[in-house]
């Protein structure tokens, strides 16, 4: 059970935090705990079919089942509220943006699925509209189809099918609730990366994000109220805030597949989504994660941080701040991991390493420390 | 790509049809066709991973991939608008009904997945609420968790995890958009039933429905406006219309699993959801489906038919009319298939057989004929 967006500590004055942006995780968390407990009790059913769950995948980003010759990983992921930005921007610019939105949706599923070592094979589309008329807008619908197809091409997955319900009375009129499910294989089984191999000395390689991706949108939308020109505010010459927000989420599966082909076995991966860099602490082990190199901050995130008047600690605790995905590899493979990512067109940095010690993330260039207490994901 | 609810021809006077209930499939269908075409073009990506799609599964209820030792089937399915009935009934009775709603949601996915011969293994939950407060209602949230768990127990599937996003601005306040994804295996591969084995002489076995299941709810809700006592109208002594509508959808996977253990290999299956009995014509082959025995109509469906003033033809073309699932088996296995279903607690009937001839469904006891033109599902 994962919730979609980060919680963050409230803070002073006109700093804008997540609670203020309308997401209250205290209300969701008791349900999550109850659901996780009930879900855990169902793992035993697999024995009746001759299979078993990979217990360590409970609490990870994708659920893994051992079916003998390989593992199967599966997931369903929601896009969140990024469509609301696309809908506003469409009214302002006449562009549809749903090709980018499609990629965002697939990225939410694929980027999580690959963290456990899986090769994504099949994506299913979940497009629940507020009414049949949503699908009657041909430009937008066609844009959604094309973007979905293109993201499947990038990830080399088969688009299996999906659902296009019209849910008047549940989904708001004129809106669409987008999600993707993804099924993949961990094959050969040695590719499984649910954290048992992670250890002191491992390098932390960070992969560039393209922008906000699909987390932090509640905050991004709230911020618009403070901008006299709203989404059309230029964050740099020729680039509006809205257009920058709508840069599609980077798809990282080409990198994890290329690493496998190059003989590099990640010890662990973290998709940096909600909770920002606190996601680097996701693994259950007790390690100190020491960061010596911080990637450049994507302009739209820098802009958001400034206008939300967040200090670095708050910004790095909620947004990806330029790093969309973390790969933990043996130190000897770190430089080559960066090269391989760059060859896939995704900038990357050897950003730090794991050490024995207290469970904490030290972002040294920024003098930030996050402890285990700052992340309660499971 | 499947849409959630049936289309049906409009008809005279105060007869209530699906278009009148607010679902317009003419607007959805062009998108579906475009999406299906784009999706079909992605199947070739599997070759890069050493696998291939089962082409015949395109257009079937679940998508199937050949991964060597077995097939993997996957699906995502939306519940639809049944929660709106639960929400209304809760205000009237104080009961939550979300345990039943949970079963409905899982049934939408599992009952489709099993049609291709798959054993469901993992279910993922998609619970997208209109706001965090939805999850703060403990009685309702707990009921959803318990019902979800119980349905997983019945189907012997592992609940892998899921998403619980709060989507204010997309999902209406106080509402929830529910869906389930499901992954399963077809193992051994001989269990694959995508229709190549279906032939003249095969028997049609119909399995009882528990009521409306989760299709036809737009019509059911529209009908309430005609009832002075609304959902509390008694359809039989002690049973309100609302309570009857909320009977949870029957889960059919225990039957398909029991059939396999008994050595019975269905030649084809059809989940009778949207499009009612027209779903019996789902297979692409040209056969005459002759029905000699019609199961008793569930009281709530009989009530709906009467109050919507539908003739039998319209009712059987949109509602399940007492039959929730069809299994096509060799004639010699028909009686035993019925016995096995009954042993699983689900009533069943040998209802008819396939013959060479024009593609049509003849429901002889009711003098109804549906032709190929009446069903455009693919």
XYZ file of C-alpha atoms in Angstrom:
756
model
C 0.000 0.000 0.000
C 1.536 3.242 -1.032
C -0.043 6.641 -0.841
C 0.487 8.924 -3.690
C 2.005 12.107 -2.357
C 4.391 13.000 0.424
C 3.585 14.102 3.928
C 5.799 16.771 5.340
C 6.150 18.699 8.542
C 4.193 21.933 8.632
C 6.354 24.966 8.948
C 6.296 28.616 9.749
C 4.815 31.707 8.150
C 3.799 31.545 4.514
C 5.835 28.505 3.742
C 3.570 26.140 1.869
C 3.542 22.566 3.079
C 1.663 19.489 2.035
C -0.981 19.590 4.730
C -1.734 23.133 3.706
C -2.065 21.964 0.126
C -4.921 19.723 1.211
C -3.524 16.228 1.709
C -3.956 14.814 5.191
C -2.035 11.598 5.675
C -3.095 11.055 9.261
C -6.499 10.074 7.915
C -5.116 7.668 5.344
C -2.497 5.950 7.444
C -4.733 3.902 9.808
C -6.441 2.434 6.745
C -3.080 1.680 5.161
C -1.898 -0.164 8.236
C -5.109 -2.165 8.447
C -4.953 -2.962 4.721
C -1.292 -3.963 4.903
C -2.039 -6.353 7.747
C -4.952 -7.938 5.883
C -2.941 -8.136 2.669
C -0.014 -9.818 4.435
C -2.346 -12.561 5.671
C -3.268 -13.502 2.090
C 0.272 -14.343 0.946
C -0.152 -17.892 2.169
C -2.804 -18.563 -0.473
C -0.042 -18.911 -3.050
C 1.094 -22.183 -1.498
C -2.157 -23.770 -2.673
C -1.021 -23.072 -6.232
C 2.499 -24.372 -5.615
C 4.034 -20.897 -5.363
C 5.123 -18.458 -2.665
C 5.478 -14.760 -2.126
C 8.821 -13.028 -1.747
C 8.187 -11.791 1.757
C 10.790 -9.046 1.456
C 8.738 -7.478 -1.342
C 5.960 -6.586 1.119
C 6.543 -2.924 1.754
C 8.645 -2.546 -1.375
C 7.340 -0.743 -4.446
C 6.140 -3.887 -6.229
C 4.860 -7.244 -5.031
C 6.884 -10.281 -6.045
C 5.823 -13.926 -6.339
C 8.148 -16.870 -6.832
C 6.657 -19.063 -9.561
C 9.618 -21.395 -9.940
C 11.658 -20.573 -13.046
C 11.382 -16.831 -12.312
C 9.665 -14.221 -10.202
C 6.577 -12.274 -11.252
C 6.234 -8.663 -10.107
C 3.011 -6.675 -10.300
C 1.755 -3.254 -9.371
C -1.017 -0.718 -9.891
C -0.189 2.979 -9.721
C -2.214 6.158 -9.869
C -1.070 9.248 -11.725
C -2.468 11.590 -9.110
C -3.601 15.137 -9.857
C -1.250 16.144 -12.671
C -4.181 16.080 -15.118
C -5.589 19.140 -13.344
C -2.532 21.097 -14.455
C -2.895 19.769 -18.016
C -6.568 20.742 -18.066
C -5.803 24.295 -16.897
C -2.939 24.672 -19.340
C -5.061 23.442 -22.206
C -7.524 26.239 -21.609
C -4.631 28.700 -21.638
C -2.651 27.385 -24.608
C -4.953 25.113 -26.630
C -2.434 22.283 -26.436
C -3.608 18.922 -25.069
C -0.602 17.735 -23.018
C -2.192 14.294 -22.642
C 0.658 12.638 -24.528
C 2.935 13.763 -21.685
C 0.314 12.821 -19.112
C 0.195 9.310 -20.583
C 3.948 8.952 -20.137
C 3.655 10.203 -16.551
C 1.048 7.548 -15.802
C 3.095 4.703 -17.233
C 6.194 6.032 -15.464
C 4.415 5.816 -12.116
C 3.984 2.072 -12.614
C 7.117 1.149 -14.556
C 9.567 3.141 -12.404
C 8.213 1.419 -9.304
C 8.150 -2.055 -10.850
C 11.808 -1.944 -11.899
C 12.999 -1.218 -8.350
C 12.676 -4.919 -7.482
C 14.724 -5.981 -10.502
C 11.812 -6.692 -12.815
C 11.644 -6.276 -16.565
C 8.253 -4.684 -17.279
C 6.339 -6.787 -19.809
C 2.696 -5.731 -19.854
C 0.964 -2.458 -19.055
C -2.804 -2.102 -18.665
C -4.518 1.256 -19.003
C -7.021 2.560 -16.479
C -8.761 5.660 -17.858
C -11.819 6.508 -15.762
C -13.545 9.624 -17.071
C -16.222 11.786 -15.505
C -18.472 11.126 -18.489
C -18.535 9.667 -21.984
C -17.952 13.151 -23.393
C -14.351 13.104 -22.140
C -13.596 10.560 -24.852
C -15.492 12.585 -27.448
C -12.736 15.228 -27.513
C -10.711 13.668 -30.284
C -7.567 15.789 -30.042
C -7.142 15.044 -26.364
C -8.129 11.376 -26.601
C -5.789 10.814 -29.528
C -2.980 12.532 -27.662
C -3.524 10.203 -24.696
C -3.429 7.148 -26.966
C -0.286 8.317 -28.780
C 1.585 9.165 -25.593
C 0.621 5.853 -24.036
C 1.845 3.972 -27.086
C 5.104 5.921 -27.204
C 5.861 5.276 -23.535
C 5.229 1.561 -24.115
C 7.680 1.715 -27.019
C 10.336 3.375 -24.836
C 9.894 0.751 -22.109
C 9.536 -2.105 -24.606
C 6.341 -3.266 -22.905
C 3.193 -4.656 -24.457
C 0.079 -2.579 -23.921
C -2.294 -5.381 -22.990
C -5.565 -3.502 -22.839
C -7.448 -1.681 -20.180
C -10.596 0.012 -19.032
C -12.254 3.206 -20.242
C -15.216 3.585 -17.907
C -17.413 6.677 -17.796
C -18.049 7.302 -14.106
C -20.407 10.248 -13.828
C -21.114 10.892 -10.150
C -17.737 9.496 -9.057
C -15.198 11.196 -11.277
C -15.839 14.905 -11.727
C -17.337 16.084 -14.997
C -14.630 16.923 -17.518
C -11.920 15.127 -15.522
C -10.210 11.773 -15.838
C -8.676 9.465 -13.252
C -5.625 7.806 -14.799
C -3.738 4.778 -13.541
C -1.613 1.975 -14.919
C -1.056 -1.561 -13.822
C 2.129 -3.335 -14.801
C 3.276 -6.944 -14.725
C 6.872 -7.984 -15.188
C 9.322 -10.800 -14.722
C 12.485 -10.987 -12.687
C 14.445 -13.240 -14.980
C 16.918 -14.629 -14.233
C 15.993 -14.770 -10.576
C 19.370 -13.313 -9.607
C 18.044 -9.959 -10.744
C 15.770 -9.762 -7.701
C 16.681 -6.605 -5.789
C 14.607 -6.349 -2.655
C 17.491 -5.174 -0.548
C 19.237 -8.249 0.850
C 22.386 -7.425 -1.101
C 22.650 -3.791 0.007
C 25.661 -3.077 2.218
C 28.175 -0.555 3.464
C 30.500 0.573 0.695
C 27.808 0.513 -1.983
C 27.658 3.592 -4.167
C 24.573 5.760 -4.561
C 24.006 6.681 -8.196
C 21.342 9.306 -8.822
C 19.546 9.591 -12.169
C 18.282 12.949 -13.383
C 14.616 13.842 -13.229
C 12.942 15.807 -16.007
C 11.136 18.110 -13.590
C 8.480 17.615 -10.950
C 7.492 14.230 -12.419
C 4.114 13.311 -10.899
C 4.687 14.019 -7.212
C 4.257 17.359 -5.535
C 1.447 18.462 -7.828
C -0.897 19.444 -5.003
C 1.771 21.849 -3.827
C 2.471 23.017 -7.385
C -1.206 23.771 -7.943
C -1.588 25.547 -4.631
C 1.380 27.718 -5.511
C -0.323 28.991 -8.650
C -2.651 31.016 -6.469
C 0.335 33.119 -5.440
C 1.429 33.866 -9.008
C -0.244 36.842 -10.699
C 0.255 35.240 -14.118
C -0.547 31.779 -12.839
C 0.644 28.880 -14.963
C 1.857 31.284 -17.651
C 4.459 32.798 -15.325
C 7.831 32.381 -17.001
C 10.320 30.461 -14.911
C 12.959 31.126 -17.536
C 12.711 32.941 -20.862
C 10.206 31.150 -23.088
C 9.287 28.488 -20.534
C 6.099 28.867 -18.525
C 5.574 27.352 -15.091
C 2.745 25.239 -16.497
C 4.750 23.908 -19.425
C 7.669 23.117 -17.123
C 5.389 21.242 -14.713
C 4.071 19.195 -17.622
C 7.441 17.828 -18.734
C 6.761 14.091 -18.791
C 8.269 11.891 -16.086
C 11.479 10.173 -17.120
C 11.099 6.460 -17.830
C 13.966 4.620 -16.143
C 13.443 1.049 -17.351
C 15.796 1.473 -20.355
C 18.574 2.125 -17.821
C 17.851 -0.873 -15.601
C 17.621 -3.111 -18.662
C 20.890 -1.731 -20.056
C 22.597 -2.308 -16.700
C 21.537 -5.939 -16.760
C 22.883 -6.381 -20.268
C 26.158 -4.817 -19.130
C 26.407 -7.303 -16.273
C 25.727 -4.779 -13.506
C 23.481 -5.991 -10.721
C 21.952 -3.182 -8.624
C 21.819 -4.061 -4.943
C 18.757 -1.910 -4.451
C 16.798 0.841 -6.192
C 14.593 3.665 -4.973
C 12.091 5.537 -7.108
C 12.183 9.100 -5.796
C 8.519 10.090 -5.801
C 6.516 11.213 -2.802
C 8.689 11.965 0.263
C 11.437 13.346 -1.982
C 14.933 12.319 -1.020
C 13.678 10.673 2.148
C 12.942 7.786 -0.233
C 16.693 7.100 -0.202
C 16.104 5.775 3.329
C 13.491 3.333 2.119
C 15.538 0.183 2.728
C 14.949 -1.379 6.134
C 18.638 -1.789 6.958
C 20.559 0.501 9.273
C 23.013 2.439 7.135
C 24.265 5.970 6.871
C 23.670 7.318 3.378
C 26.282 9.999 2.804
C 25.732 12.273 -0.206
C 28.734 14.232 -1.456
C 27.367 15.342 -4.810
C 23.983 16.927 -5.373
C 22.597 17.033 -8.921
C 21.578 20.405 -10.335
C 18.034 21.289 -9.362
C 15.545 21.279 -12.233
C 14.404 24.883 -12.880
C 10.758 24.202 -12.097
C 11.670 22.698 -8.727
C 13.977 25.588 -7.907
C 11.139 27.945 -8.805
C 8.683 26.030 -6.597
C 11.073 26.000 -3.671
C 11.584 29.752 -3.919
C 7.918 30.631 -4.244
C 6.799 28.180 -1.554
C 9.563 29.691 0.608
C 10.758 26.267 1.587
C 14.206 25.794 3.035
C 16.368 23.077 1.492
C 15.376 20.564 4.128
C 11.680 20.885 3.367
C 12.244 20.946 -0.385
C 14.408 17.802 -0.382
C 11.916 16.072 1.902
C 9.017 16.473 -0.546
C 10.354 16.998 -4.079
C 12.827 15.050 -6.210
C 15.103 18.129 -6.566
C 16.647 16.902 -9.799
C 17.082 13.217 -8.931
C 14.259 10.948 -10.031
C 15.704 7.520 -9.342
C 18.455 6.079 -7.157
C 20.450 2.974 -7.957
C 22.632 1.390 -5.299
C 25.495 -0.552 -6.887
C 28.856 -1.977 -5.828
C 31.351 0.904 -5.743
C 33.340 -0.685 -8.545
C 30.297 -0.446 -10.857
C 29.359 3.139 -9.994
C 31.174 4.998 -12.778
C 29.996 2.540 -15.403
C 26.427 2.832 -14.131
C 26.623 6.566 -14.740
C 27.982 5.980 -18.248
C 25.240 3.524 -19.090
C 22.544 5.884 -17.880
C 24.015 8.708 -19.943
C 24.114 6.421 -22.967
C 20.361 5.985 -22.436
C 20.018 9.763 -22.564
C 19.573 10.217 -18.816
C 22.117 12.258 -16.883
C 23.507 10.584 -13.761
C 25.943 11.138 -10.917
C 27.852 9.074 -8.405
C 26.347 11.005 -5.541
C 27.552 9.237 -2.432
C 27.918 5.969 -0.590
C 26.552 3.790 2.190
C 28.415 3.461 5.468
C 27.946 1.466 8.624
C 26.258 3.572 11.260
C 23.057 5.179 12.372
C 20.203 5.110 9.859
C 20.344 8.572 8.367
C 20.718 10.451 5.126
C 23.392 13.125 5.145
C 23.229 15.538 2.225
C 26.567 17.111 3.016
C 26.723 19.894 0.411
C 23.463 21.243 1.852
C 24.083 20.361 5.489
C 20.827 18.374 5.675
C 20.201 15.305 7.788
C 17.165 13.058 7.594
C 16.780 10.306 10.159
C 14.659 7.183 10.178
C 11.948 9.129 12.016
C 11.533 11.313 8.959
C 10.328 8.434 6.848
C 7.484 6.121 7.790
C 6.665 4.427 4.541
C 5.838 0.875 5.460
C -10.080 -2.368 -24.098
C -13.429 -3.059 -22.581
C -15.994 -0.532 -21.559
C -17.754 -1.036 -18.359
C -21.468 -1.048 -19.026
C -23.696 -2.214 -21.821
C -25.060 -0.202 -24.692
C -28.551 -1.068 -25.769
C -30.999 0.035 -28.415
C -33.298 2.834 -27.329
C -36.931 1.874 -27.271
C -40.386 3.261 -27.090
C -42.355 5.205 -24.507
C -41.194 5.151 -20.915
C -39.011 2.120 -21.344
C -35.677 2.975 -19.764
C -32.627 2.205 -21.824
C -28.923 2.691 -21.293
C -28.546 5.832 -23.367
C -31.339 7.366 -21.338
C -29.466 6.372 -18.180
C -26.588 8.562 -19.300
C -23.984 6.323 -20.898
C -23.138 7.161 -24.508
C -20.970 4.551 -26.133
C -20.782 6.282 -29.490
C -18.412 8.755 -27.847
C -16.222 6.098 -26.267
C -15.949 3.691 -29.183
C -13.710 5.724 -31.542
C -11.180 6.063 -28.708
C -11.411 2.352 -28.018
C -10.708 1.480 -31.613
C -7.755 3.865 -31.761
C -6.401 2.523 -28.467
C -6.834 -1.090 -29.552
C -4.909 -0.416 -32.734
C -2.070 1.294 -30.855
C -2.019 -1.446 -28.216
C -1.862 -4.190 -30.841
C 1.270 -2.582 -32.318
C 3.109 -2.952 -28.981
C 2.814 -6.731 -28.743
C 5.997 -7.142 -30.760
C 8.045 -5.597 -27.935
C 7.816 -8.899 -26.074
C 10.119 -10.547 -28.602
C 12.958 -8.377 -27.300
C 12.551 -10.110 -23.952
C 12.356 -13.570 -25.497
C 8.577 -13.845 -25.124
C 5.478 -13.393 -27.249
C 1.856 -12.430 -26.883
C -0.990 -14.864 -27.400
C -2.530 -12.993 -30.290
C -5.936 -14.610 -29.768
C -6.120 -12.975 -26.341
C -6.382 -9.514 -27.941
C -10.066 -8.761 -27.710
C -10.597 -11.370 -25.019
C -11.210 -10.399 -21.402
C -7.587 -10.723 -20.309
C -4.279 -10.286 -22.086
C -2.040 -13.339 -22.259
C 1.728 -13.575 -22.726
C 3.668 -16.748 -23.446
C 6.707 -16.765 -21.151
C 7.847 -20.289 -21.918
C 6.896 -22.708 -19.143
C 3.455 -21.104 -18.810
C 1.302 -18.178 -19.835
C 0.831 -15.014 -17.773
C -2.558 -13.293 -17.872
C -3.191 -9.777 -16.598
C -6.025 -7.316 -16.383
C -7.259 -4.132 -14.725
C -10.966 -3.708 -14.097
C -13.108 -0.902 -12.763
C -16.023 -1.463 -10.413
C -18.156 1.197 -12.042
C -20.854 3.154 -10.224
C -22.114 0.591 -7.709
C -20.566 2.622 -4.874
C -23.173 5.311 -5.522
C -25.876 2.833 -4.506
C -23.883 1.840 -1.417
C -23.442 5.500 -0.454
C -27.179 6.188 -0.785
C -28.123 3.052 1.126
C -25.716 3.884 3.904
C -27.506 7.149 4.505
C -30.788 5.256 4.659
C -29.760 2.273 6.783
C -26.473 3.163 8.526
C -24.825 0.031 7.151
C -21.569 0.416 5.202
C -21.930 -2.180 2.405
C -18.286 -1.691 1.450
C -17.450 -5.293 2.296
C -19.797 -6.295 -0.518
C -18.464 -3.524 -2.732
C -14.941 -4.877 -2.217
C -16.048 -8.305 -3.408
C -17.729 -6.729 -6.433
C -14.502 -4.978 -7.365
C -12.380 -8.103 -7.117
C -15.018 -10.071 -8.997
C -14.790 -7.650 -11.921
C -11.122 -8.542 -12.333
C -11.056 -12.201 -11.292
C -14.139 -13.276 -13.256
C -12.639 -11.774 -16.403
C -9.159 -13.192 -15.814
C -10.399 -16.770 -15.451
C -12.132 -16.748 -18.839
C -8.769 -17.354 -20.558
C -7.995 -20.346 -18.334
C -5.880 -18.476 -15.799
C -5.530 -19.159 -12.097
C -5.641 -15.739 -10.406
C -2.567 -15.289 -8.202
C -2.201 -11.638 -7.224
C -4.723 -8.845 -6.836
C -3.767 -5.177 -6.435
C -6.165 -2.656 -4.942
C -6.916 0.692 -6.549
C -8.869 2.883 -4.132
C -8.932 6.494 -5.342
C -10.918 8.703 -2.998
C -12.220 12.222 -3.442
C -10.281 13.307 -0.364
C -8.303 12.039 2.587
C -11.470 12.207 4.719
C -12.935 9.218 2.871
C -10.383 7.052 4.656
C -11.109 8.733 7.995
C -14.493 7.006 8.227
C -13.305 3.951 10.096
C -16.398 1.788 9.826
C -16.538 2.129 6.079
C -12.768 1.838 5.533
C -12.578 -1.247 7.741
C -15.487 -2.800 5.905
C -13.692 -2.260 2.594
C -10.526 -3.877 3.951
C -12.401 -6.861 5.394
C -14.418 -7.486 2.252
C -11.311 -7.231 0.091
C -9.486 -9.716 2.290
C -12.421 -12.134 2.316
C -12.757 -12.069 -1.472
C -9.034 -12.799 -1.754
C -9.540 -15.737 0.598
C -12.395 -17.097 -1.519
C -10.329 -16.806 -4.710
C -7.136 -18.002 -3.018
C -5.230 -15.001 -4.346
C -2.548 -12.948 -2.659
C -3.423 -9.302 -2.084
C -0.169 -7.776 -3.246
C -0.750 -4.154 -2.317
C -2.213 -1.174 -4.028
C -2.835 2.512 -4.140
C -4.951 4.709 -1.869
C -4.651 8.154 -3.439
C -6.706 11.140 -2.366
C -7.714 12.875 -5.605
C -9.619 16.014 -4.685
C -10.608 17.793 -7.885
C -10.737 14.566 -9.889
C -12.812 12.196 -7.800
C -15.887 13.815 -6.304
C -15.850 14.706 -2.632
C -17.134 11.835 -0.505
C -16.828 9.315 -3.342
C -14.310 6.626 -4.213
C -13.221 5.167 -7.536
C -12.518 1.466 -7.047
C -10.659 -0.869 -9.354
C -8.604 -4.054 -9.150
C -5.764 -5.367 -11.208
C -5.108 -9.082 -11.304
C -2.233 -11.230 -12.524
C -2.495 -14.968 -12.974
C -0.891 -17.969 -14.603
C -2.222 -20.399 -17.151
C -0.457 -23.475 -15.917
C -0.215 -25.990 -17.408
C -0.406 -24.239 -20.752
C -3.124 -26.644 -21.912
C -5.516 -24.680 -19.723
C -5.427 -21.749 -22.149
C -8.990 -21.121 -23.331
C -9.050 -18.340 -25.866
C -11.531 -20.089 -28.070
C -9.616 -22.280 -30.497
C -11.159 -25.407 -28.992
C -14.771 -24.261 -29.167
C -16.911 -26.229 -31.605
C -20.342 -27.448 -32.594
C -21.709 -29.933 -30.080
C -20.202 -28.166 -27.080
C -22.574 -27.626 -24.185
C -23.372 -24.221 -22.709
C -23.354 -24.342 -18.909
C -24.684 -21.251 -17.167
C -23.697 -20.375 -13.597
C -26.085 -18.477 -11.349
C -25.623 -14.800 -10.610
C -26.316 -13.374 -7.163
C -28.211 -10.385 -8.542
C -27.271 -7.437 -10.707
C -23.545 -7.949 -10.010
C -21.775 -4.756 -11.084
C -23.300 -4.119 -14.497
C -26.515 -2.271 -15.147
C -26.095 0.068 -12.182
C -26.675 3.237 -14.195
C -30.041 1.835 -15.166
C -30.728 0.644 -11.607
C -29.997 4.104 -10.224
C -32.085 5.845 -12.843
C -34.987 3.568 -11.979
C -34.974 4.713 -8.359
C -36.397 8.030 -9.480
C -39.585 6.197 -10.442
C -40.012 4.506 -7.060
C -41.826 6.524 -4.391
C -39.900 4.705 -1.653
C -36.667 4.713 -3.623
C -34.053 2.184 -2.577
C -36.201 1.124 0.395
C -38.942 -0.197 -1.905
C -39.463 -3.848 -1.012
C -38.980 -6.167 -3.936
C -40.065 -9.064 -1.756
C -41.048 -9.136 1.924
C -38.088 -7.964 3.996
C -35.787 -7.281 1.060
C -35.355 -3.723 -0.181
C -34.400 -2.825 -3.728
C -31.188 -1.248 -2.438
C -30.166 -4.261 -0.362
C -30.900 -6.574 -3.269
C -28.799 -4.452 -5.646
C -25.923 -4.612 -3.189
C -25.676 -8.402 -3.071
C -22.004 -8.952 -3.867
C -21.022 -10.314 -7.265
C -20.424 -14.055 -7.303
C -16.748 -15.041 -7.522
C -16.405 -17.806 -10.109
C -12.745 -18.740 -9.792
C -13.429 -21.533 -7.248
C -15.491 -23.237 -9.979
C -12.877 -22.935 -12.742
C -10.190 -24.193 -10.364
C -12.380 -27.129 -9.277
C -13.078 -28.004 -12.906
C -9.353 -28.192 -13.604
C -8.805 -30.451 -10.619
C -11.634 -32.667 -11.884
C -9.970 -32.941 -15.289
C -12.525 -30.825 -17.130
C -11.120 -28.430 -19.707
C -13.510 -25.632 -20.692
C -13.338 -24.850 -24.400
C -14.281 -21.241 -23.744
C -15.775 -19.027 -21.033
C -17.775 -15.823 -21.073
C -18.216 -13.499 -18.116
C -21.742 -12.141 -18.458
C -21.344 -8.478 -17.547
C -22.189 -5.535 -19.765
C -24.230 -6.505 -22.855
C -26.062 -9.186 -20.854
C -26.567 -12.453 -22.652
C -25.176 -10.995 -25.862
C -21.847 -11.839 -24.226
C -22.567 -15.477 -25.094
C -21.793 -14.453 -28.687
C -18.377 -13.118 -27.702
C -16.354 -15.820 -29.453
C -15.334 -14.883 -33.004
C -16.426 -18.194 -34.537
C -19.633 -18.655 -36.481
C -21.913 -20.854 -34.386
C -25.549 -20.967 -33.453
C -25.916 -20.900 -29.670
C -29.220 -22.616 -28.904
C -30.548 -22.163 -25.363
C -33.198 -24.640 -24.200
C -33.116 -23.887 -20.479
C -33.247 -20.438 -18.941
C -32.196 -20.033 -15.291
C -34.656 -18.421 -12.887
C -34.374 -14.647 -12.962
C -32.941 -13.120 -9.794
C -35.722 -11.123 -8.039
C -33.925 -7.782 -8.315
C -33.493 -8.221 -12.068
C -37.117 -9.255 -12.511
C -38.091 -6.149 -10.526
C -35.866 -3.936 -12.688
C -37.230 -5.376 -15.899
C -40.801 -4.751 -14.783
C -40.230 -1.206 -13.585
C -38.087 -0.245 -16.576
C -40.852 -1.766 -18.726
C -38.316 -3.666 -20.758
C -39.389 -6.611 -22.877
C -37.393 -9.817 -22.512
C -35.225 -9.000 -25.485
C -34.064 -5.707 -24.032
C -33.609 -7.177 -20.549
C -31.514 -10.114 -21.754
C -29.458 -7.788 -23.925
C -28.336 -5.635 -20.975
C -28.643 -7.591 -17.711
C -27.360 -11.002 -16.649
C -30.920 -12.224 -15.913
C -29.775 -14.848 -13.432
C -26.719 -16.155 -15.283
C -23.405 -14.551 -14.326
C -20.924 -16.759 -16.129
C -20.994 -19.170 -19.056
C -18.726 -22.170 -19.465
C -18.534 -23.984 -22.772
C -17.509 -27.626 -22.288
C -17.605 -30.864 -24.256
C -21.150 -32.235 -24.056
C -19.913 -35.276 -22.145
C -18.629 -33.010 -19.343
C -21.720 -30.810 -19.065
C -23.571 -32.601 -16.278
C -20.427 -32.957 -14.199
C -19.625 -29.268 -14.706
C -23.008 -28.456 -13.196
C -22.341 -30.783 -10.267
C -18.937 -29.232 -9.599
C -20.343 -25.719 -9.660
C -23.094 -26.740 -7.246
C -20.486 -28.299 -4.972
C -18.830 -24.853 -4.916
C -22.139 -23.398 -3.769
C -23.072 -21.893 -7.131
C -26.207 -23.101 -8.889
C -25.732 -24.100 -12.527
C -27.619 -25.430 -15.525
C -26.891 -27.186 -18.774
C -28.636 -24.475 -20.741
C -28.012 -25.350 -24.363
C -25.490 -26.220 -27.013
C -23.512 -24.939 -29.976
C -24.482 -25.911 -33.498
C -23.066 -25.294 -36.940
C -24.850 -22.422 -38.606
C -25.395 -18.703 -38.662
C -23.829 -16.756 -35.784
C -26.784 -16.194 -33.495
C -28.058 -16.777 -30.003
C -31.478 -18.396 -29.806
C -33.087 -18.249 -26.375
C -35.872 -20.608 -27.324
C -38.014 -20.564 -24.145
C -38.330 -16.779 -24.585
C -38.407 -16.705 -28.381
C -35.437 -14.280 -28.493
C -32.803 -14.119 -31.186
C -29.603 -12.076 -31.038
C -27.422 -11.929 -34.111
C -23.795 -10.936 -34.564
C -24.940 -7.391 -35.324
C -26.227 -7.114 -31.775
C -22.760 -7.450 -30.294
C -19.787 -5.344 -31.287
C -17.347 -5.940 -28.473
C -13.958 -6.043 -30.110
